[in-house]
Amino acid sequence: MKFIAKKPREGINVSDEHPLVEAGTLIVGLTAIFIVIALALIFIIEVALYFVSTEAEAELFSDWIPDDLVTVSPADERLEQTQLLIDRLVMHWADTPYEFRVEIDDSDVANAMALPGGLIIVTQGLLDQVESENELAFVLGHELGHFRNRDHLRALGRGLVLSIFFAVITGNDVAGLGINATDIALRGFSREQETKADAFGLAIVHSEYGHVNQAARLFERWDAADENSLAIITYLSTHPQPGDRVERLRAIAERDGWRTEGPTTSLGWKGR
Amino acid sequence: MEDFFEKLSMFTNFIWPLLLLAGAYLVGSIIEKKHFQSIRKREDGLHGIPVVSFDTMPEDWRVSSSDMVTGSIVISLDYFKRVIAGLRGLIGGRIKTYEPLLERARREALLRMTESAREQGYDAIFNVRLETSRLANAGRDGKGTAGVEMLAFGTAVKLASRIG
Ligand SMILES: [Zn+2]
């Protein structure tokens, strides 16, 4: 037998296609597919929201809290006082289907969020930042506004869609996904949702105190601060910029002829 | 200042992974090109040594001595290949970014085996086999791939008289 040496033949086992062409095709194609799926899911969420009544939601999530929430001690006096404040504010929302519960997150980063079943989470960081009850009342009223417009369920639905998508991309187990407060906290609402929630929150503050003095004071302080400190940056990443907000709240008060002067109430745990 | 925050999150969310991807692509493709150049050059140098996969020795070979020779290479994926393969994994199809990687591994392993045979004075190798194994990554519960090993081995022989 004759052995004739040959060099290995090129191009059989390796594709001629440039790797960047493949990368481009994959990225553009998959992005398009994902956008279509995401839009379809957002549509399904809207349809589901139409059929799931608020009462059913309040019932379903009545005892639920997020998997990763670290709360302060149940004996903390701020917990009881914040709960009492919410109960007072909710009296101005006559037909609410929720029984609102408050939990205080151990985090030093200021934030507040609305979660399914009437759960409102405020962080210790936020409680450190507010200087009067009126300021806190507006922040809470704003979250109540999200409940009224059911924004919290939209956020939850969209968040789930996103986490499933990232789990698929990164190859993680989709079935093991929990609902994390940190996920939800990092998810903002649209400008329109925020504006509506602000209007509702201010109306509640007005009904409670008979004036809107100090309601936006927290945001005025944040706006005047030279730099956004780490303590408030999270709140600002999911809420409107404080300057815009102060302006808008002033406009609402002027339009509806609400008093902007009036006595402020201090917080029980402050200034002692 | 809100600008700063937006830019920061923009950077961590989009720009940084893209930079990483571009960097991995540039470095990875330079290394790949150089490796193929080196493979072709060395293949030219070894031209003429029979390397065959028959499991019995051709009858007309008269052999004075023999030994097993091996050549192995452990080669790693770059981040770019990994990401593109991950995307490919969603829809299926040829993982075109992995093909040159494994081609390099096969030819390099065969080359190392052949070079080792020649260094020891052998003239031919028969019963050549290739084996691949995946090296699991210690992180992520061994789900990730650190790289692949390609092992080539065969029986090298010294020919007393080379017929044909
Ligand atoms: Zn909001």
Short mmCIF file of C-alpha atoms in Angstrom, two decimals, chain B:
data_model
loop_
_atom_site.label_atom_id
_atom_site.label_comp_id
_atom_site.label_asym_id
_atom_site.label_seq_id
_atom_site.Cartn_x
_atom_site.Cartn_y
_atom_site.Cartn_z
CA MET B 1 -26.16 64.29 39.73
CA GLU B 2 -29.16 62.29 38.59
CA ASP B 3 -27.27 62.22 35.33
CA PHE B 4 -24.39 60.61 37.08
CA PHE B 5 -26.60 57.85 38.46
CA GLU B 6 -28.21 57.21 35.11
CA LYS B 7 -24.82 57.05 33.46
CA LEU B 8 -23.53 54.72 36.13
CA SER B 9 -26.38 52.25 35.76
CA MET B 10 -26.18 52.57 31.99
CA PHE B 11 -22.52 51.70 32.23
CA THR B 12 -22.91 48.69 34.50
CA ASN B 13 -25.93 47.37 32.62
CA PHE B 14 -24.94 47.79 29.01
CA ILE B 15 -21.55 49.25 28.31
CA TRP B 16 -19.45 47.08 30.61
CA PRO B 17 -20.72 43.72 29.27
CA LEU B 18 -20.30 45.04 25.72
CA LEU B 19 -16.72 46.13 26.44
CA LEU B 20 -16.01 42.75 27.95
CA LEU B 21 -17.52 41.04 24.92
CA ALA B 22 -15.56 43.20 22.47
CA GLY B 23 -12.34 42.68 24.40
CA ALA B 24 -12.85 38.92 24.55
CA TYR B 25 -13.61 38.86 20.83
CA LEU B 26 -10.51 40.86 19.86
CA VAL B 27 -8.08 38.96 22.06
CA GLY B 28 -9.76 35.61 21.33
CA SER B 29 -9.64 36.04 17.57
CA ILE B 30 -5.99 37.13 17.62
CA ILE B 31 -5.08 34.06 19.67
CA GLU B 32 -7.11 31.84 17.37
CA LYS B 33 -5.48 33.25 14.24
CA LYS B 34 -1.98 32.84 15.68
CA HIS B 35 -2.78 29.30 16.77
CA PHE B 36 -3.99 28.29 13.32
CA GLN B 37 -0.85 29.81 11.78
CA SER B 38 1.33 27.83 14.15
CA ILE B 39 -0.65 24.64 13.49
CA ARG B 40 -0.31 24.96 9.71
CA LYS B 41 3.40 25.70 9.92
CA ARG B 42 4.11 22.71 12.14
CA GLU B 43 1.90 20.44 10.03
CA ASP B 44 4.02 21.38 7.04
CA GLY B 45 7.14 20.45 9.02
CA LEU B 46 5.80 17.01 9.95
CA HIS B 47 4.59 16.30 6.47
CA GLY B 48 5.40 12.71 5.49
CA ILE B 49 4.98 10.78 8.74
CA PRO B 50 2.07 8.39 8.28
CA VAL B 51 -0.58 8.87 10.95
CA VAL B 52 -3.39 6.40 10.36
CA SER B 53 -6.37 5.11 12.25
CA PHE B 54 -6.14 1.42 11.24
CA ASP B 55 -6.41 -0.70 14.35
CA THR B 56 -4.04 -3.34 12.94
CA MET B 57 -0.72 -2.54 11.43
CA PRO B 58 -0.57 -2.65 7.64
CA GLU B 59 0.94 -6.03 6.69
CA ASP B 60 3.82 -4.66 4.69
CA TRP B 61 5.27 -2.68 7.60
CA ARG B 62 8.33 -4.37 9.08
CA VAL B 63 8.73 -3.04 12.59
CA SER B 64 11.77 -2.96 14.84
CA SER B 65 10.22 -1.27 17.89
CA SER B 66 6.98 0.32 19.01
CA ASP B 67 5.50 2.38 21.82
CA MET B 68 2.36 4.29 22.64
CA VAL B 69 2.52 8.03 21.95
CA THR B 70 0.09 10.62 23.20
CA GLY B 71 -0.60 14.27 22.60
CA SER B 72 -3.06 16.28 24.57
CA ILE B 73 -4.25 19.85 24.81
CA VAL B 74 -6.53 21.62 27.22
CA ILE B 75 -8.17 24.60 25.61
CA SER B 76 -10.58 27.16 27.03
CA LEU B 77 -13.50 29.08 25.61
CA ASP B 78 -13.38 32.84 25.59
CA TYR B 79 -16.23 34.97 26.94
CA PHE B 80 -17.36 35.92 23.45
CA LYS B 81 -17.66 32.31 22.29
CA ARG B 82 -19.41 31.40 25.51
CA VAL B 83 -22.00 34.17 25.21
CA ILE B 84 -22.71 33.49 21.56
CA ALA B 85 -23.00 29.76 22.26
CA GLY B 86 -25.37 30.58 25.12
CA LEU B 87 -27.60 32.53 22.75
CA ARG B 88 -27.36 29.72 20.21
CA GLY B 89 -28.46 27.34 22.95
CA LEU B 90 -31.81 29.10 23.08
CA ILE B 91 -32.76 28.26 19.52
CA GLY B 92 -30.43 25.44 18.50
CA GLY B 93 -28.26 24.99 15.44
CA ARG B 94 -24.55 24.85 14.68
CA ILE B 95 -22.46 26.47 17.38
CA LYS B 96 -20.20 28.03 14.81
CA THR B 97 -18.02 29.78 17.37
CA TYR B 98 -17.06 26.46 18.96
CA GLU B 99 -16.14 24.69 15.72
CA PRO B 100 -12.77 26.40 15.16
CA LEU B 101 -11.95 25.89 18.83
CA LEU B 102 -12.39 22.13 18.60
CA GLU B 103 -10.68 22.03 15.23
CA ARG B 104 -7.65 23.70 16.81
CA ALA B 105 -7.76 21.23 19.69
CA ARG B 106 -7.90 18.19 17.40
CA ARG B 107 -5.09 19.31 15.13
CA GLU B 108 -2.93 20.48 18.03
CA ALA B 109 -3.35 17.16 19.86
CA LEU B 110 -2.46 15.19 16.72
CA LEU B 111 0.52 17.47 16.15
CA ARG B 112 1.82 17.01 19.67
CA MET B 113 1.44 13.27 19.37
CA THR B 114 3.25 13.20 16.04
CA GLU B 115 5.99 15.54 17.24
CA SER B 116 6.57 13.30 20.25
CA ALA B 117 6.81 10.24 17.98
CA ARG B 118 9.32 11.94 15.74
CA GLU B 119 11.43 13.12 18.66
CA GLN B 120 11.70 9.51 19.80
CA GLY B 121 12.72 8.44 16.34
CA TYR B 122 9.54 6.68 15.25
CA ASP B 123 8.50 6.66 11.63
CA ALA B 124 4.75 6.09 11.68
CA ILE B 125 1.73 5.92 13.98
CA PHE B 126 -1.23 3.61 13.58
CA ASN B 127 -4.41 2.96 15.58
CA VAL B 128 -4.73 6.67 16.26
CA ARG B 129 -7.70 7.65 18.44
CA LEU B 130 -9.05 10.98 19.65
CA GLU B 131 -10.86 11.53 22.89
CA THR B 132 -12.51 14.62 24.30
CA SER B 133 -13.56 15.44 27.79
CA ARG B 134 -15.11 18.54 29.24
CA LEU B 135 -13.44 20.18 32.20
CA ALA B 136 -16.16 21.32 34.56
CA ASN B 137 -15.85 24.69 36.18
CA ALA B 138 -15.49 24.56 39.95
CA GLY B 139 -17.92 27.46 40.31
CA ARG B 140 -21.64 27.30 39.58
CA ASP B 141 -21.87 23.68 40.86
CA GLY B 142 -19.80 22.36 37.99
CA LYS B 143 -22.39 23.54 35.50
CA GLY B 144 -19.99 25.83 33.70
CA THR B 145 -17.30 24.67 31.33
CA ALA B 146 -13.71 25.62 32.06
CA GLY B 147 -12.49 24.09 28.84
CA VAL B 148 -12.07 20.86 26.91
CA GLU B 149 -9.28 18.39 26.80
CA MET B 150 -8.50 16.74 23.49
CA LEU B 151 -6.33 13.64 23.75
CA ALA B 152 -4.78 11.93 20.73
CA PHE B 153 -3.02 8.61 21.16
CA GLY B 154 -1.73 5.82 18.95
CA THR B 155 0.91 3.19 18.48
CA ALA B 156 4.14 4.60 17.12
CA VAL B 157 6.45 2.22 15.29
CA LYS B 158 10.03 2.26 14.05
CA LEU B 159 10.11 0.72 10.60
CA ALA B 160 12.94 -1.70 9.83
CA SER B 161 12.17 -1.47 6.17
CA ARG B 162 9.56 0.75 4.80
CA ILE B 163 7.84 -0.83 1.89
CA GLY B 164 5.56 1.21 -0.32
#
